[in-house]
Amino acid sequence: APYTQDPQGVVLRTHDGGRRWTILPAATLPALKRVSFQSPARGWAVGLPSTMYPGGIFTTSDGGRSWLPVNGVRPAQWLCADFRDAHSGAVAGRDGAMAVATINGTIASRTPSIGLRAARDLQLVGETGGWLVGDGGLVMTTEDGGLSWQLPAAPIPTAVRQQFDLTAVAVVGSHVWAVGSPGTLALHSPDGGRHWAAHPTGQSLPLCDVHFVDAQVGYAVGSLGTILATRDGGQSWRRQRAGGGRAALLAIVADESSIPRELLAELAANEGYLSVVEVVGRRDIETPSLARAPADDRARAATALVGGSAARQAWDFPLRDKDLPLGALLVARGWDEAHDGRGLAALDETLVRKIRQWRPDVVLTEFGGDEKLAGAEHLIRRAVLQAVERAADSTAFPQQ
């Protein structure tokens, strides 16, 4: 909802394979992130919590006409889920939230700490197996249906772990694939995680989802209408469709309140330039709100409303509440804590990667602000000016 910023859900139904869709009543549902049906009548919906439904997990037995909340659920911002049947499945989301979901509630998963990262996608396999991916090259596996998650037998390539946020996973037999942002590489294991390889996709735009028909044929979709296909198990990819290969305008801002809405409305909505937004900071660490739409959802909604093509938020640059302005020194100190003492270096590397990913004609950033009162804006402006030059230098961050 644009004024209250309460997340609201929408449910659509099709009877003809997606040619036509009908909107089903869902006025009280919160924003939904995953919907899964095990039969035409029985299904699950998982999403963000709300004041009315703090658990964020729902079941239906009438094809989605009505939804019942699952009780006994620990409140969390669930972002992904998969269900084996109408009785149980696995869910995961922000702040390390992972659980087994049943019709009677959730059972928290045992898992190592993943810090500020969020789980973005998961897929259950067979009776007890499953795979999960997320921010910061996160890859985890389960052998007990999601009761516990652990790192795979072999570490994924360093380049993927350090440079990629993984957003989607697909599994066929012992084969595991993962894609994300940037979309330059597709991660693949042919043997259930014992060995990994990263294969070039031939493009850099973020990839949002991946699906394999069998061990050879698969598809990946991403930003600006990108559709990729493979016929050799992900070793090579070809572009089937693209609404645009690069952005005309890239706006890099401190938080969602700094998105240049008026400028985007003119250039994106009125003149048709492909425009995207990268939000660097996140202010939900100290004062999280489960009832309010997450900042990245708000950024995407605001950008879409004014004609923008995409908006993404970094997960690893925490900021204090907006009402507690900090100078550049204290902001940098907080980023150092999140990056083992190299906060500004990590910011430089991240911004160069974002510019190379979108390859924009124009980069727009913060005005700068007072170094003592608007430290984040000051640091980001300075870093963007440097990153624009370094993105064109092939010797800068060659691992990208």
mmCIF file of C-alpha atoms in Angstrom:
data_model
loop_
_atom_site.group_PDB
_atom_site.id
_atom_site.type_symbol
_atom_site.label_atom_id
_atom_site.label_comp_id
_atom_site.label_asym_id
_atom_site.label_seq_id
_atom_site.Cartn_x
_atom_site.Cartn_y
_atom_site.Cartn_z
ATOM 1 C CA ALA A 1 0.000 0.000 0.000
ATOM 2 C CA PRO A 2 1.643 3.287 -1.085
ATOM 3 C CA TYR A 3 0.724 5.360 1.983
ATOM 4 C CA THR A 4 0.902 2.869 4.861
ATOM 5 C CA GLN A 5 3.766 0.887 3.266
ATOM 6 C CA ASP A 6 2.011 -2.295 4.376
ATOM 7 C CA PRO A 7 2.850 -5.228 2.095
ATOM 8 C CA GLN A 8 -0.220 -6.632 0.311
ATOM 9 C CA GLY A 9 -0.580 -9.880 -1.605
ATOM 10 C CA VAL A 10 -2.101 -10.651 -4.995
ATOM 11 C CA VAL A 11 -3.218 -14.130 -6.104
ATOM 12 C CA LEU A 12 -3.811 -15.004 -9.775
ATOM 13 C CA ARG A 13 -5.172 -18.251 -11.220
ATOM 14 C CA THR A 14 -5.018 -19.750 -14.708
ATOM 15 C CA HIS A 15 -6.850 -22.697 -16.276
ATOM 16 C CA ASP A 16 -5.186 -22.612 -19.704
ATOM 17 C CA GLY A 17 -1.461 -22.795 -19.089
ATOM 18 C CA GLY A 18 -1.001 -19.084 -18.477
ATOM 19 C CA ARG A 19 -2.776 -17.607 -21.505
ATOM 20 C CA ARG A 20 -5.418 -15.980 -19.297
ATOM 21 C CA TRP A 21 -5.334 -15.105 -15.621
ATOM 22 C CA THR A 22 -8.057 -14.370 -13.065
ATOM 23 C CA ILE A 23 -7.494 -12.323 -9.924
ATOM 24 C CA LEU A 24 -8.677 -14.151 -6.804
ATOM 25 C CA PRO A 25 -9.831 -12.329 -3.648
ATOM 26 C CA ALA A 26 -6.836 -11.819 -1.361
ATOM 27 C CA ALA A 27 -7.475 -8.469 0.284
ATOM 28 C CA THR A 28 -6.022 -9.393 3.670
ATOM 29 C CA LEU A 29 -2.996 -11.410 2.540
ATOM 30 C CA PRO A 30 0.454 -9.846 2.986
ATOM 31 C CA ALA A 31 2.954 -9.661 0.123
ATOM 32 C CA LEU A 32 3.637 -13.179 -1.133
ATOM 33 C CA LYS A 33 7.028 -14.479 -2.259
ATOM 34 C CA ARG A 34 6.252 -18.101 -3.170
ATOM 35 C CA VAL A 35 3.117 -20.049 -4.101
ATOM 36 C CA SER A 36 3.207 -23.837 -4.471
ATOM 37 C CA PHE A 37 0.369 -26.233 -5.334
ATOM 38 C CA GLN A 38 0.532 -29.995 -4.871
ATOM 39 C CA SER A 39 -2.862 -30.504 -6.545
ATOM 40 C CA PRO A 40 -5.435 -28.252 -8.227
ATOM 41 C CA ALA A 41 -7.017 -27.700 -4.811
ATOM 42 C CA ARG A 42 -4.260 -27.872 -2.209
ATOM 43 C CA GLY A 43 -1.389 -25.426 -1.971
ATOM 44 C CA TRP A 44 0.829 -23.184 0.113
ATOM 45 C CA ALA A 45 1.653 -19.474 0.034
ATOM 46 C CA VAL A 46 4.637 -17.940 1.795
ATOM 47 C CA GLY A 47 5.580 -14.303 2.211
ATOM 48 C CA LEU A 48 6.063 -11.340 4.472
ATOM 49 C CA PRO A 49 4.442 -11.092 7.895
ATOM 50 C CA SER A 50 1.725 -8.574 8.655
ATOM 51 C CA THR A 51 -0.065 -7.320 11.755
ATOM 52 C CA MET A 52 -3.021 -9.591 10.991
ATOM 53 C CA TYR A 53 -0.910 -12.602 9.940
ATOM 54 C CA PRO A 54 2.493 -12.409 11.668
ATOM 55 C CA GLY A 55 3.487 -15.900 10.533
ATOM 56 C CA GLY A 56 3.357 -15.216 6.801
ATOM 57 C CA ILE A 57 2.580 -18.854 5.841
ATOM 58 C CA PHE A 58 -0.810 -19.942 4.457
ATOM 59 C CA THR A 59 -2.561 -23.026 3.100
ATOM 60 C CA THR A 60 -5.533 -23.455 0.789
ATOM 61 C CA SER A 61 -7.742 -26.449 0.077
ATOM 62 C CA ASP A 62 -10.044 -24.839 -2.503
ATOM 63 C CA GLY A 63 -7.695 -23.825 -5.281
ATOM 64 C CA GLY A 64 -6.738 -20.468 -3.784
ATOM 65 C CA ARG A 65 -10.238 -19.074 -3.259
ATOM 66 C CA SER A 66 -9.547 -18.853 0.471
ATOM 67 C CA TRP A 67 -6.393 -19.063 2.560
ATOM 68 C CA LEU A 68 -5.866 -20.110 6.173
ATOM 69 C CA PRO A 69 -2.851 -18.914 8.169
ATOM 70 C CA VAL A 70 -0.580 -21.551 9.652
ATOM 71 C CA ASN A 71 -0.393 -21.034 13.408
ATOM 72 C CA GLY A 72 2.690 -21.478 15.547
ATOM 73 C CA VAL A 73 5.010 -19.806 13.034
ATOM 74 C CA ARG A 74 7.981 -17.759 14.204
ATOM 75 C CA PRO A 75 7.568 -14.314 12.582
ATOM 76 C CA ALA A 76 10.095 -13.818 9.796
ATOM 77 C CA GLN A 77 10.365 -12.289 6.353
ATOM 78 C CA TRP A 78 10.128 -15.485 4.317
ATOM 79 C CA LEU A 79 11.549 -15.110 0.801
ATOM 80 C CA CYS A 80 11.617 -18.669 -0.533
ATOM 81 C CA ALA A 81 10.026 -22.042 0.060
ATOM 82 C CA ASP A 82 9.453 -25.476 -1.410
ATOM 83 C CA PHE A 83 6.914 -28.115 -0.372
ATOM 84 C CA ARG A 84 7.008 -31.867 -0.841
ATOM 85 C CA ASP A 85 3.272 -32.298 -0.305
ATOM 86 C CA ALA A 86 0.220 -30.672 1.256
ATOM 87 C CA HIS A 87 1.562 -31.308 4.762
ATOM 88 C CA SER A 88 5.145 -30.036 4.981
ATOM 89 C CA GLY A 89 8.016 -28.213 3.312
ATOM 90 C CA ALA A 90 10.940 -25.878 3.953
ATOM 91 C CA VAL A 91 11.001 -22.073 4.173
ATOM 92 C CA ALA A 92 13.829 -19.540 4.429
ATOM 93 C CA GLY A 93 14.351 -15.794 4.280
ATOM 94 C CA ARG A 94 16.100 -12.835 5.868
ATOM 95 C CA ASP A 95 18.375 -12.725 8.886
ATOM 96 C CA GLY A 96 19.157 -16.430 8.747
ATOM 97 C CA ALA A 97 15.521 -17.484 9.117
ATOM 98 C CA MET A 98 15.186 -21.137 8.033
ATOM 99 C CA ALA A 99 12.563 -23.630 9.125
ATOM 100 C CA VAL A 100 10.534 -26.708 8.303
ATOM 101 C CA ALA A 101 6.915 -25.699 7.768
ATOM 102 C CA THR A 102 3.999 -27.989 8.593
ATOM 103 C CA ILE A 103 0.270 -27.447 8.836
ATOM 104 C CA ASN A 104 0.798 -27.176 12.615
ATOM 105 C CA GLY A 105 3.561 -24.568 12.562
ATOM 106 C CA THR A 106 7.296 -24.311 11.960
ATOM 107 C CA ILE A 107 10.367 -26.039 13.361
ATOM 108 C CA ALA A 108 13.467 -23.845 13.307
ATOM 109 C CA SER A 109 16.333 -25.295 11.286
ATOM 110 C CA ARG A 110 19.787 -25.892 12.707
ATOM 111 C CA THR A 111 22.227 -23.960 10.559
ATOM 112 C CA PRO A 112 25.544 -22.135 10.844
ATOM 113 C CA SER A 113 25.345 -18.352 11.058
ATOM 114 C CA ILE A 114 25.103 -16.610 7.687
ATOM 115 C CA GLY A 115 25.460 -13.065 9.042
ATOM 116 C CA LEU A 116 23.584 -10.350 7.164
ATOM 117 C CA ARG A 117 22.861 -12.554 4.171
ATOM 118 C CA ALA A 118 19.380 -13.675 3.143
ATOM 119 C CA ALA A 119 18.301 -16.938 1.564
ATOM 120 C CA ARG A 120 16.811 -16.234 -1.875
ATOM 121 C CA ASP A 121 15.739 -19.620 -3.266
ATOM 122 C CA LEU A 122 15.547 -23.254 -2.253
ATOM 123 C CA GLN A 123 14.529 -26.536 -3.842
ATOM 124 C CA LEU A 124 13.797 -29.820 -2.082
ATOM 125 C CA VAL A 125 14.925 -33.037 -3.752
ATOM 126 C CA GLY A 126 13.697 -36.579 -3.179
ATOM 127 C CA GLU A 127 12.565 -37.606 0.286
ATOM 128 C CA THR A 128 15.019 -35.607 2.398
ATOM 129 C CA GLY A 129 17.461 -33.660 0.184
ATOM 130 C CA GLY A 130 17.504 -30.028 -0.820
ATOM 131 C CA TRP A 131 19.551 -27.003 -1.881
ATOM 132 C CA LEU A 132 19.449 -23.347 -0.850
ATOM 133 C CA VAL A 133 21.179 -20.253 -2.259
ATOM 134 C CA GLY A 134 21.405 -16.615 -1.244
ATOM 135 C CA ASP A 135 23.375 -13.417 -0.834
ATOM 136 C CA GLY A 136 27.157 -13.384 -0.879
ATOM 137 C CA GLY A 137 27.509 -16.620 -2.858
ATOM 138 C CA LEU A 138 25.577 -18.562 -0.225
ATOM 139 C CA VAL A 139 25.081 -22.252 -1.094
ATOM 140 C CA MET A 140 23.780 -24.759 1.471
ATOM 141 C CA THR A 141 22.363 -28.262 1.371
ATOM 142 C CA THR A 142 20.138 -30.411 3.572
ATOM 143 C CA GLU A 143 19.839 -34.165 3.981
ATOM 144 C CA ASP A 144 16.981 -34.140 6.490
ATOM 145 C CA GLY A 145 14.274 -32.178 4.723
ATOM 146 C CA GLY A 146 15.386 -28.781 6.006
ATOM 147 C CA LEU A 147 15.745 -29.579 9.714
ATOM 148 C CA SER A 148 19.399 -28.632 9.279
ATOM 149 C CA TRP A 149 21.392 -26.908 6.547
ATOM 150 C CA GLN A 150 25.126 -27.088 5.965
ATOM 151 C CA LEU A 151 27.739 -26.095 3.406
ATOM 152 C CA PRO A 152 28.222 -28.492 0.467
ATOM 153 C CA ALA A 153 30.970 -31.123 0.435
ATOM 154 C CA ALA A 154 33.233 -28.929 -1.703
ATOM 155 C CA PRO A 155 33.463 -25.129 -1.544
ATOM 156 C CA ILE A 156 32.105 -23.208 -4.491
ATOM 157 C CA PRO A 157 34.616 -21.259 -6.629
ATOM 158 C CA THR A 158 36.098 -18.264 -4.824
ATOM 159 C CA ALA A 159 35.077 -15.909 -7.641
ATOM 160 C CA VAL A 160 31.424 -16.832 -7.126
ATOM 161 C CA ARG A 161 31.578 -16.729 -3.340
ATOM 162 C CA GLN A 162 33.145 -13.262 -3.255
ATOM 163 C CA GLN A 163 31.514 -11.578 -6.245
ATOM 164 C CA PHE A 164 27.995 -12.983 -6.663
ATOM 165 C CA ASP A 165 24.641 -12.814 -4.935
ATOM 166 C CA LEU A 166 22.847 -16.024 -5.875
ATOM 167 C CA THR A 167 19.108 -15.680 -6.456
ATOM 168 C CA ALA A 168 17.921 -18.984 -7.941
ATOM 169 C CA VAL A 169 18.717 -22.697 -7.815
ATOM 170 C CA ALA A 170 17.619 -25.657 -9.957
ATOM 171 C CA VAL A 171 18.182 -29.358 -9.296
ATOM 172 C CA VAL A 172 17.842 -32.400 -11.579
ATOM 173 C CA GLY A 173 19.128 -35.643 -10.083
ATOM 174 C CA SER A 174 22.695 -35.035 -8.904
ATOM 175 C CA HIS A 175 23.011 -31.854 -10.995
ATOM 176 C CA VAL A 176 22.751 -28.484 -9.224
ATOM 177 C CA TRP A 177 22.723 -25.075 -10.945
ATOM 178 C CA ALA A 178 22.638 -21.570 -9.454
ATOM 179 C CA VAL A 179 22.496 -18.092 -10.993
ATOM 180 C CA GLY A 180 22.361 -14.560 -9.662
ATOM 181 C CA SER A 181 23.820 -11.078 -9.797
ATOM 182 C CA PRO A 182 25.815 -10.296 -11.813
ATOM 183 C CA GLY A 183 24.627 -12.730 -14.439
ATOM 184 C CA THR A 184 28.012 -13.338 -16.033
ATOM 185 C CA LEU A 185 28.409 -16.875 -14.675
ATOM 186 C CA ALA A 186 26.190 -19.885 -14.013
ATOM 187 C CA LEU A 187 27.311 -22.172 -11.199
ATOM 188 C CA HIS A 188 27.039 -25.944 -11.790
ATOM 189 C CA SER A 189 27.769 -29.130 -9.881
ATOM 190 C CA PRO A 190 27.265 -32.443 -11.725
ATOM 191 C CA ASP A 191 27.671 -34.611 -8.625
ATOM 192 C CA GLY A 192 25.617 -33.232 -5.772
ATOM 193 C CA GLY A 193 28.091 -30.598 -4.636
ATOM 194 C CA ARG A 194 31.332 -32.595 -4.661
ATOM 195 C CA HIS A 195 32.700 -30.554 -7.572
ATOM 196 C CA TRP A 196 31.742 -27.103 -8.876
ATOM 197 C CA ALA A 197 32.343 -25.134 -12.057
ATOM 198 C CA ALA A 198 31.329 -21.624 -13.110
ATOM 199 C CA HIS A 199 30.370 -21.277 -16.786
ATOM 200 C CA PRO A 200 30.133 -17.944 -18.675
ATOM 201 C CA THR A 201 26.661 -16.907 -19.819
ATOM 202 C CA GLY A 202 27.789 -14.312 -22.364
ATOM 203 C CA GLN A 203 26.000 -11.414 -20.658
ATOM 204 C CA SER A 204 26.176 -9.446 -17.407
ATOM 205 C CA LEU A 205 22.592 -8.522 -16.451
ATOM 206 C CA PRO A 206 21.245 -10.039 -13.206
ATOM 207 C CA LEU A 207 19.551 -13.423 -13.558
ATOM 208 C CA CYS A 208 16.465 -13.911 -11.390
ATOM 209 C CA ASP A 209 15.423 -17.520 -11.966
ATOM 210 C CA VAL A 210 16.632 -20.759 -13.542
ATOM 211 C CA HIS A 211 14.841 -23.964 -14.532
ATOM 212 C CA PHE A 212 16.085 -27.202 -16.089
ATOM 213 C CA VAL A 213 13.844 -29.602 -17.988
ATOM 214 C CA ASP A 214 16.452 -32.358 -17.696
ATOM 215 C CA ALA A 215 20.205 -32.612 -17.169
ATOM 216 C CA GLN A 216 20.904 -30.872 -20.487
ATOM 217 C CA VAL A 217 18.096 -28.433 -21.343
ATOM 218 C CA GLY A 218 17.585 -25.377 -19.171
ATOM 219 C CA TYR A 219 16.514 -21.742 -19.139
ATOM 220 C CA ALA A 220 17.430 -18.649 -17.115
ATOM 221 C CA VAL A 221 15.545 -15.353 -16.989
ATOM 222 C CA GLY A 222 16.672 -11.970 -15.744
ATOM 223 C CA SER A 223 16.557 -8.192 -15.834
ATOM 224 C CA LEU A 224 15.526 -6.141 -18.873
ATOM 225 C CA GLY A 225 13.645 -9.097 -20.356
ATOM 226 C CA THR A 226 16.663 -11.396 -20.602
ATOM 227 C CA ILE A 227 15.970 -15.052 -21.455
ATOM 228 C CA LEU A 228 18.881 -17.489 -21.822
ATOM 229 C CA ALA A 229 18.843 -21.135 -22.905
ATOM 230 C CA THR A 230 21.315 -24.010 -22.686
ATOM 231 C CA ARG A 231 21.391 -27.397 -24.385
ATOM 232 C CA ASP A 232 24.539 -28.779 -22.760
ATOM 233 C CA GLY A 233 23.786 -28.690 -19.056
ATOM 234 C CA GLY A 234 24.777 -25.072 -18.559
ATOM 235 C CA GLN A 235 28.266 -25.217 -20.046
ATOM 236 C CA SER A 236 27.235 -22.705 -22.706
ATOM 237 C CA TRP A 237 24.293 -20.326 -22.962
ATOM 238 C CA ARG A 238 22.630 -18.443 -25.790
ATOM 239 C CA ARG A 239 20.344 -15.455 -25.543
ATOM 240 C CA GLN A 240 16.799 -16.127 -26.737
ATOM 241 C CA ARG A 241 15.413 -12.705 -25.915
ATOM 242 C CA ALA A 242 16.477 -9.388 -24.405
ATOM 243 C CA GLY A 243 14.484 -6.228 -23.909
ATOM 244 C CA GLY A 244 17.797 -4.399 -23.691
ATOM 245 C CA GLY A 245 21.403 -5.395 -23.224
ATOM 246 C CA ARG A 246 22.337 -2.497 -20.950
ATOM 247 C CA ALA A 247 20.873 0.360 -18.930
ATOM 248 C CA ALA A 248 20.717 3.926 -20.159
ATOM 249 C CA LEU A 249 20.671 5.328 -16.611
ATOM 250 C CA LEU A 250 22.003 3.844 -13.382
ATOM 251 C CA ALA A 251 21.170 5.643 -10.134
ATOM 252 C CA ILE A 252 23.315 4.702 -7.119
ATOM 253 C CA VAL A 253 21.855 5.978 -3.843
ATOM 254 C CA ALA A 254 22.280 5.546 -0.093
ATOM 255 C CA ASP A 255 18.742 4.318 0.648
ATOM 256 C CA GLU A 256 15.318 4.073 -0.989
ATOM 257 C CA SER A 257 14.337 7.571 0.131
ATOM 258 C CA SER A 258 17.022 8.998 -2.188
ATOM 259 C CA ILE A 259 15.663 7.395 -5.373
ATOM 260 C CA PRO A 260 15.304 10.262 -7.924
ATOM 261 C CA ARG A 261 11.621 9.660 -8.655
ATOM 262 C CA GLU A 262 10.977 12.841 -10.642
ATOM 263 C CA LEU A 263 13.962 12.280 -12.910
ATOM 264 C CA LEU A 264 13.046 8.629 -13.464
ATOM 265 C CA ALA A 265 9.461 9.593 -14.272
ATOM 266 C CA GLU A 266 10.717 11.928 -16.986
ATOM 267 C CA LEU A 267 13.490 9.796 -18.475
ATOM 268 C CA ALA A 268 12.089 6.290 -17.938
ATOM 269 C CA ALA A 269 8.302 6.667 -18.055
ATOM 270 C CA ASN A 270 8.041 9.592 -20.488
ATOM 271 C CA GLU A 271 11.062 9.134 -22.738
ATOM 272 C CA GLY A 272 11.509 5.371 -22.510
ATOM 273 C CA TYR A 273 15.111 5.135 -21.339
ATOM 274 C CA LEU A 274 15.946 1.884 -19.545
ATOM 275 C CA SER A 275 16.688 3.058 -16.014
ATOM 276 C CA VAL A 276 17.764 1.062 -12.967
ATOM 277 C CA VAL A 277 18.514 1.800 -9.312
ATOM 278 C CA GLU A 278 21.126 0.346 -6.977
ATOM 279 C CA VAL A 279 20.546 1.058 -3.277
ATOM 280 C CA VAL A 280 23.748 0.687 -1.271
ATOM 281 C CA GLY A 281 22.700 0.977 2.374
ATOM 282 C CA ARG A 282 20.241 -0.969 4.510
ATOM 283 C CA ARG A 283 18.682 0.539 7.634
ATOM 284 C CA ASP A 284 16.866 -2.549 8.939
ATOM 285 C CA ILE A 285 19.625 -3.981 11.126
ATOM 286 C CA GLU A 286 19.007 -2.002 14.327
ATOM 287 C CA THR A 287 15.276 -1.377 13.968
ATOM 288 C CA PRO A 288 13.725 -4.158 11.881
ATOM 289 C CA SER A 289 9.993 -3.948 11.244
ATOM 290 C CA LEU A 290 8.182 -7.120 10.255
ATOM 291 C CA ALA A 291 4.942 -5.255 9.564
ATOM 292 C CA ARG A 292 6.471 -2.781 7.116
ATOM 293 C CA ALA A 293 7.474 -3.727 3.591
ATOM 294 C CA PRO A 294 11.238 -4.377 3.393
ATOM 295 C CA ALA A 295 13.395 -1.598 1.985
ATOM 296 C CA ASP A 296 14.291 -3.516 -1.180
ATOM 297 C CA ASP A 297 10.607 -4.163 -1.888
ATOM 298 C CA ARG A 298 9.862 -0.475 -1.370
ATOM 299 C CA ALA A 299 12.726 0.464 -3.696
ATOM 300 C CA ARG A 300 11.454 -1.860 -6.426
ATOM 301 C CA ALA A 301 7.895 -0.574 -6.077
ATOM 302 C CA ALA A 302 8.942 3.076 -6.145
ATOM 303 C CA THR A 303 11.160 2.524 -9.181
ATOM 304 C CA ALA A 304 8.505 0.594 -11.087
ATOM 305 C CA LEU A 305 5.833 3.219 -10.405
ATOM 306 C CA VAL A 306 7.915 5.881 -12.170
ATOM 307 C CA GLY A 307 8.844 3.674 -15.133
ATOM 308 C CA GLY A 308 12.154 2.229 -13.955
ATOM 309 C CA SER A 309 13.192 -1.241 -15.092
ATOM 310 C CA ALA A 310 14.848 -2.628 -11.953
ATOM 311 C CA ALA A 311 15.947 -1.764 -8.428
ATOM 312 C CA ARG A 312 18.242 -3.776 -6.195
ATOM 313 C CA GLN A 313 19.595 -3.304 -2.683
ATOM 314 C CA ALA A 314 22.992 -4.349 -1.366
ATOM 315 C CA TRP A 315 22.850 -6.531 1.744
ATOM 316 C CA ASP A 316 26.228 -5.830 3.344
ATOM 317 C CA PHE A 317 26.398 -2.059 3.996
ATOM 318 C CA PRO A 318 24.367 -1.419 7.173
ATOM 319 C CA LEU A 319 23.307 2.109 8.133
ATOM 320 C CA ARG A 320 21.887 3.596 11.319
ATOM 321 C CA ASP A 321 18.311 4.824 11.450
ATOM 322 C CA LYS A 322 17.628 7.912 9.335
ATOM 323 C CA ASP A 323 16.864 9.900 12.493
ATOM 324 C CA LEU A 324 20.403 9.237 13.765
ATOM 325 C CA PRO A 325 22.635 11.039 11.257
ATOM 326 C CA LEU A 326 26.264 9.946 11.316
ATOM 327 C CA GLY A 327 29.406 11.411 9.858
ATOM 328 C CA ALA A 328 31.497 9.679 7.240
ATOM 329 C CA LEU A 329 34.004 8.367 9.785
ATOM 330 C CA LEU A 330 31.383 6.513 11.840
ATOM 331 C CA VAL A 331 29.620 5.155 8.751
ATOM 332 C CA ALA A 332 32.926 3.837 7.424
ATOM 333 C CA ARG A 333 33.641 2.259 10.804
ATOM 334 C CA GLY A 334 30.334 0.389 10.668
ATOM 335 C CA TRP A 335 31.100 -0.876 7.182
ATOM 336 C CA ASP A 336 34.546 -1.979 8.367
ATOM 337 C CA GLU A 337 32.852 -4.163 10.985
ATOM 338 C CA ALA A 338 30.752 -5.805 8.271
ATOM 339 C CA HIS A 339 33.743 -6.360 5.973
ATOM 340 C CA ASP A 340 36.620 -7.404 8.230
ATOM 341 C CA GLY A 341 38.189 -3.970 8.291
ATOM 342 C CA ARG A 342 37.901 -3.203 4.573
ATOM 343 C CA GLY A 343 34.551 -1.431 4.352
ATOM 344 C CA LEU A 344 35.490 1.316 1.884
ATOM 345 C CA ALA A 345 37.490 -1.111 -0.257
ATOM 346 C CA ALA A 346 34.444 -3.398 -0.374
ATOM 347 C CA LEU A 347 32.281 -0.423 -1.354
ATOM 348 C CA ASP A 348 34.631 0.449 -4.231
ATOM 349 C CA GLU A 349 34.626 -3.143 -5.459
ATOM 350 C CA THR A 350 30.839 -3.409 -5.210
ATOM 351 C CA LEU A 351 30.210 -0.200 -7.151
ATOM 352 C CA VAL A 352 32.631 -1.170 -9.919
ATOM 353 C CA ARG A 353 30.832 -4.508 -10.200
ATOM 354 C CA LYS A 354 27.420 -2.808 -10.405
ATOM 355 C CA ILE A 355 28.576 -0.426 -13.135
ATOM 356 C CA ARG A 356 30.084 -3.283 -15.146
ATOM 357 C CA GLN A 357 26.904 -5.291 -14.664
ATOM 358 C CA TRP A 358 24.528 -2.621 -16.011
ATOM 359 C CA ARG A 359 26.992 -0.874 -18.410
ATOM 360 C CA PRO A 360 25.019 2.398 -18.225
ATOM 361 C CA ASP A 361 25.420 5.440 -20.441
ATOM 362 C CA VAL A 362 24.802 7.735 -17.454
ATOM 363 C CA VAL A 363 25.512 7.203 -13.751
ATOM 364 C CA LEU A 364 23.591 9.329 -11.253
ATOM 365 C CA THR A 365 24.449 9.444 -7.558
ATOM 366 C CA GLU A 366 24.064 11.389 -4.322
ATOM 367 C CA PHE A 367 24.654 15.136 -4.267
ATOM 368 C CA GLY A 368 27.161 14.542 -1.512
ATOM 369 C CA GLY A 369 25.791 16.134 1.620
ATOM 370 C CA ASP A 370 27.550 17.234 4.772
ATOM 371 C CA GLU A 371 30.421 14.906 5.612
ATOM 372 C CA LYS A 372 29.598 15.264 9.317
ATOM 373 C CA LEU A 373 25.813 14.779 9.054
ATOM 374 C CA ALA A 374 25.276 12.745 5.880
ATOM 375 C CA GLY A 375 28.246 10.427 5.997
ATOM 376 C CA ALA A 376 26.769 7.667 3.855
ATOM 377 C CA GLU A 377 25.794 10.032 1.055
ATOM 378 C CA HIS A 378 29.235 11.650 1.152
ATOM 379 C CA LEU A 379 31.083 8.321 1.004
ATOM 380 C CA ILE A 380 28.886 6.937 -1.762
ATOM 381 C CA ARG A 381 29.272 10.011 -3.939
ATOM 382 C CA ARG A 382 33.045 9.897 -3.609
ATOM 383 C CA ALA A 383 33.158 6.152 -4.251
ATOM 384 C CA VAL A 384 30.899 6.391 -7.323
ATOM 385 C CA LEU A 385 33.138 9.005 -8.932
ATOM 386 C CA GLN A 386 36.105 6.672 -8.493
ATOM 387 C CA ALA A 387 34.181 3.565 -9.544
ATOM 388 C CA VAL A 388 33.124 5.082 -12.868
ATOM 389 C CA GLU A 389 36.774 5.421 -13.845
ATOM 390 C CA ARG A 390 37.857 2.066 -12.440
ATOM 391 C CA ALA A 391 35.026 0.189 -14.157
ATOM 392 C CA ALA A 392 36.620 1.091 -17.493
ATOM 393 C CA ASP A 393 40.051 -0.118 -16.347
ATOM 394 C CA SER A 394 40.524 -3.806 -17.171
ATOM 395 C CA THR A 395 43.279 -4.081 -14.564
ATOM 396 C CA ALA A 396 40.934 -3.017 -11.749
ATOM 397 C CA PHE A 397 39.291 -5.996 -10.033
ATOM 398 C CA PRO A 398 40.127 -8.420 -12.877
ATOM 399 C CA GLN A 399 38.314 -11.228 -11.017
ATOM 400 C CA GLN A 400 35.039 -9.551 -11.991
#
